[in-house]
Amino acid sequence: MSVLVPDASVYTGGRWDSHRDIVIDDGVVTAIVPAGTGEGVRATAPGGHVIPGFVNTHTHLQQSLMRGVAECTPLLSWLLEVGRRSTAITPERAYLAAVSASLEGLRSGTTTLLEHMWPHPSPDVHDAVIRGLRDTGVRAVVGRGIADRADATRRWGFEPSLMQPLDEVFSHVEQMRQAVAGSTITVGLAVPNPRSLTPDGMAAVRGYARARSMTVSIHLAETPTDDAMCREHAGVGALDYLATSDFLWDRLLAVHCVEVSAQDRETLRAHGVGVSHNPLSNMRLGSGVAPVPAMLAEGLRVGLGVDGAASNDTQNMLESFRIAAYLQRATHKRADLLGFGEMIDMACGGVNPTMGLPEVVGGVTVGAPADLTVIRFDRDFATLPVSDPGASILTTGSPSIVDTVLVNGEVVIADGHSTRVDESALTAQIATL
């Protein structure tokens, strides 16, 4: 049965088309036609402004229970505190965190997220995360954490108590892949940083992932620490350390990339590596500003990330959407950088091929999954009047104007609230933690 988003203003083909029906069949946008000519069961009321759902290219769901931790501390000190709390995660807390974080994302227009999990030996924790994602209805790539160099200081390695032999991790990943088959959830791998894998480990991870067309996410060059530690222990910088182990390819998603030179950027581009830009966590931790305009001009794929709620401290993609543009304008002293068109492409499809997702360019795309956000500006007088819908979304947008969200053609947010989760009960549970 067809689903219809009726009589809407649709951002498609790089412009706003008013009075259009969006027709959805089997979870895919099949047509955008004049209002009144589409057929199907109405998913929304007429009159909204429709954009593709945001793709959050990087988060840590468990950190939704760590908001505000280690405030005013630099990255390594922050990591130790987050690591201490991560070792204590239980399946019950992991489930609540996954539901809370993904629902918060949905309510800000996020339809897809990439969950970068820390390595953890408990299958029950991973099962709880997947169950939480299923319950909210969000589309997700779950990056199963992996590392093979132990170091409790996390300077040249990863927390030993959370690590497993690589063959055990790969075996568990196969079980996870079977568990999510046929759903809107896929499984990838998540590497904490270049310091966490030995050359042998990199070869094993890359071979396993490439044989299965899996996305691998890795924190890279968030601060100078990656470079400094790799030079001290391996004699080369972080990017060269990855390159010499053939750990750069088109399904690798490099997260942050604040400290990357022009030569580094060319290396990333030449290997087809995608970049996840996380402006708010970089600001919160004092890490710096990623050279996003240069990356885009040089042909790199760049997507937008929120990061975990221990370093953001929300899952509000509309906030990241605005701040990503404003931060570059302030840094470069130019008001003409990263307008709505560039930002919507970055936030809705900038690294989709890296994540194994269909291309989304220029807005709502026929043939793409029906992952859509319906905006209603009259939900918040602070966004009115509207002379340019795109400019208004970029400059004034907040979860208050997100009325309806569809994932795979299913309405998962209606009137700003979940259709699947009892939000009052969730609030009461989290408040007791």
mmCIF file of N, CA and C in Angstrom, residues 4 6 56 82 113 122 159 185 193 245 251 260 266 275 316 319 353 359 398 413 425:
data_model
loop_
_atom_site.group_PDB
_atom_site.id
_atom_site.type_symbol
_atom_site.label_atom_id
_atom_site.label_comp_id
_atom_site.label_asym_id
_atom_site.label_seq_id
_atom_site.Cartn_x
_atom_site.Cartn_y
_atom_site.Cartn_z
ATOM 1 N N LEU A 4 1.446 8.486 1.518
ATOM 2 C CA LEU A 4 1.455 9.808 0.899
ATOM 3 C C LEU A 4 1.795 10.886 1.921
ATOM 4 N N PRO A 6 1.141 14.593 1.794
ATOM 5 C CA PRO A 6 0.360 15.398 0.846
ATOM 6 C C PRO A 6 0.639 16.897 0.909
ATOM 7 N N ASN A 56 23.218 11.265 11.040
ATOM 8 C CA ASN A 56 24.218 11.551 12.076
ATOM 9 C C ASN A 56 25.350 10.546 11.921
ATOM 10 N N VAL A 82 35.362 8.939 30.753
ATOM 11 C CA VAL A 82 34.351 8.238 29.966
ATOM 12 C C VAL A 82 34.639 6.739 29.947
ATOM 13 N N LEU A 113 21.621 7.023 12.119
ATOM 14 C CA LEU A 113 22.783 7.327 12.950
ATOM 15 C C LEU A 113 23.815 6.223 12.814
ATOM 16 N N SER A 122 30.744 -7.851 26.355
ATOM 17 C CA SER A 122 29.438 -8.407 26.702
ATOM 18 C C SER A 122 28.481 -8.451 25.504
ATOM 19 N N GLU A 159 41.779 0.446 26.608
ATOM 20 C CA GLU A 159 41.480 -0.113 27.929
ATOM 21 C C GLU A 159 41.456 -1.652 27.875
ATOM 22 N N ILE A 185 18.687 -1.822 10.451
ATOM 23 C CA ILE A 185 19.961 -1.767 11.177
ATOM 24 C C ILE A 185 20.986 -2.618 10.435
ATOM 25 N N ASN A 193 40.836 4.579 17.681
ATOM 26 C CA ASN A 193 41.781 5.531 17.090
ATOM 27 C C ASN A 193 42.942 4.731 16.492
ATOM 28 N N SER A 245 49.917 0.564 6.571
ATOM 29 C CA SER A 245 49.239 -0.715 6.826
ATOM 30 C C SER A 245 48.037 -0.908 5.905
ATOM 31 N N ARG A 251 35.394 2.674 2.367
ATOM 32 C CA ARG A 251 34.392 2.392 3.398
ATOM 33 C C ARG A 251 34.924 2.728 4.787
ATOM 34 N N VAL A 260 44.567 17.947 10.304
ATOM 35 C CA VAL A 260 44.981 17.348 9.040
ATOM 36 C C VAL A 260 45.555 18.439 8.129
ATOM 37 N N GLU A 266 44.784 15.310 0.972
ATOM 38 C CA GLU A 266 44.939 14.690 -0.345
ATOM 39 C C GLU A 266 45.052 13.180 -0.217
ATOM 40 N N VAL A 275 34.801 11.624 5.754
ATOM 41 C CA VAL A 275 35.118 12.371 6.972
ATOM 42 C C VAL A 275 33.827 12.723 7.701
ATOM 43 N N ASN A 316 21.038 16.690 19.304
ATOM 44 C CA ASN A 316 20.243 17.623 18.502
ATOM 45 C C ASN A 316 20.977 17.951 17.199
ATOM 46 N N GLU A 319 20.944 21.613 15.947
ATOM 47 C CA GLU A 319 21.944 22.476 16.570
ATOM 48 C C GLU A 319 23.294 22.308 15.884
ATOM 49 N N PRO A 353 27.733 7.017 0.734
ATOM 50 C CA PRO A 353 28.402 5.858 0.136
ATOM 51 C C PRO A 353 29.365 5.163 1.104
ATOM 52 N N GLU A 359 22.834 7.456 -2.328
ATOM 53 C CA GLU A 359 23.150 8.880 -2.446
ATOM 54 C C GLU A 359 21.893 9.712 -2.202
ATOM 55 N N SER A 398 15.005 24.175 15.423
ATOM 56 C CA SER A 398 15.166 23.442 16.679
ATOM 57 C C SER A 398 14.162 22.294 16.658
ATOM 58 N N ILE A 413 7.839 9.569 14.369
ATOM 59 C CA ILE A 413 7.575 10.761 15.179
ATOM 60 C C ILE A 413 6.348 11.435 14.604
ATOM 61 N N ALA A 425 7.177 7.360 30.476
ATOM 62 C CA ALA A 425 7.774 6.246 31.210
ATOM 63 C C ALA A 425 9.293 6.261 31.063
#
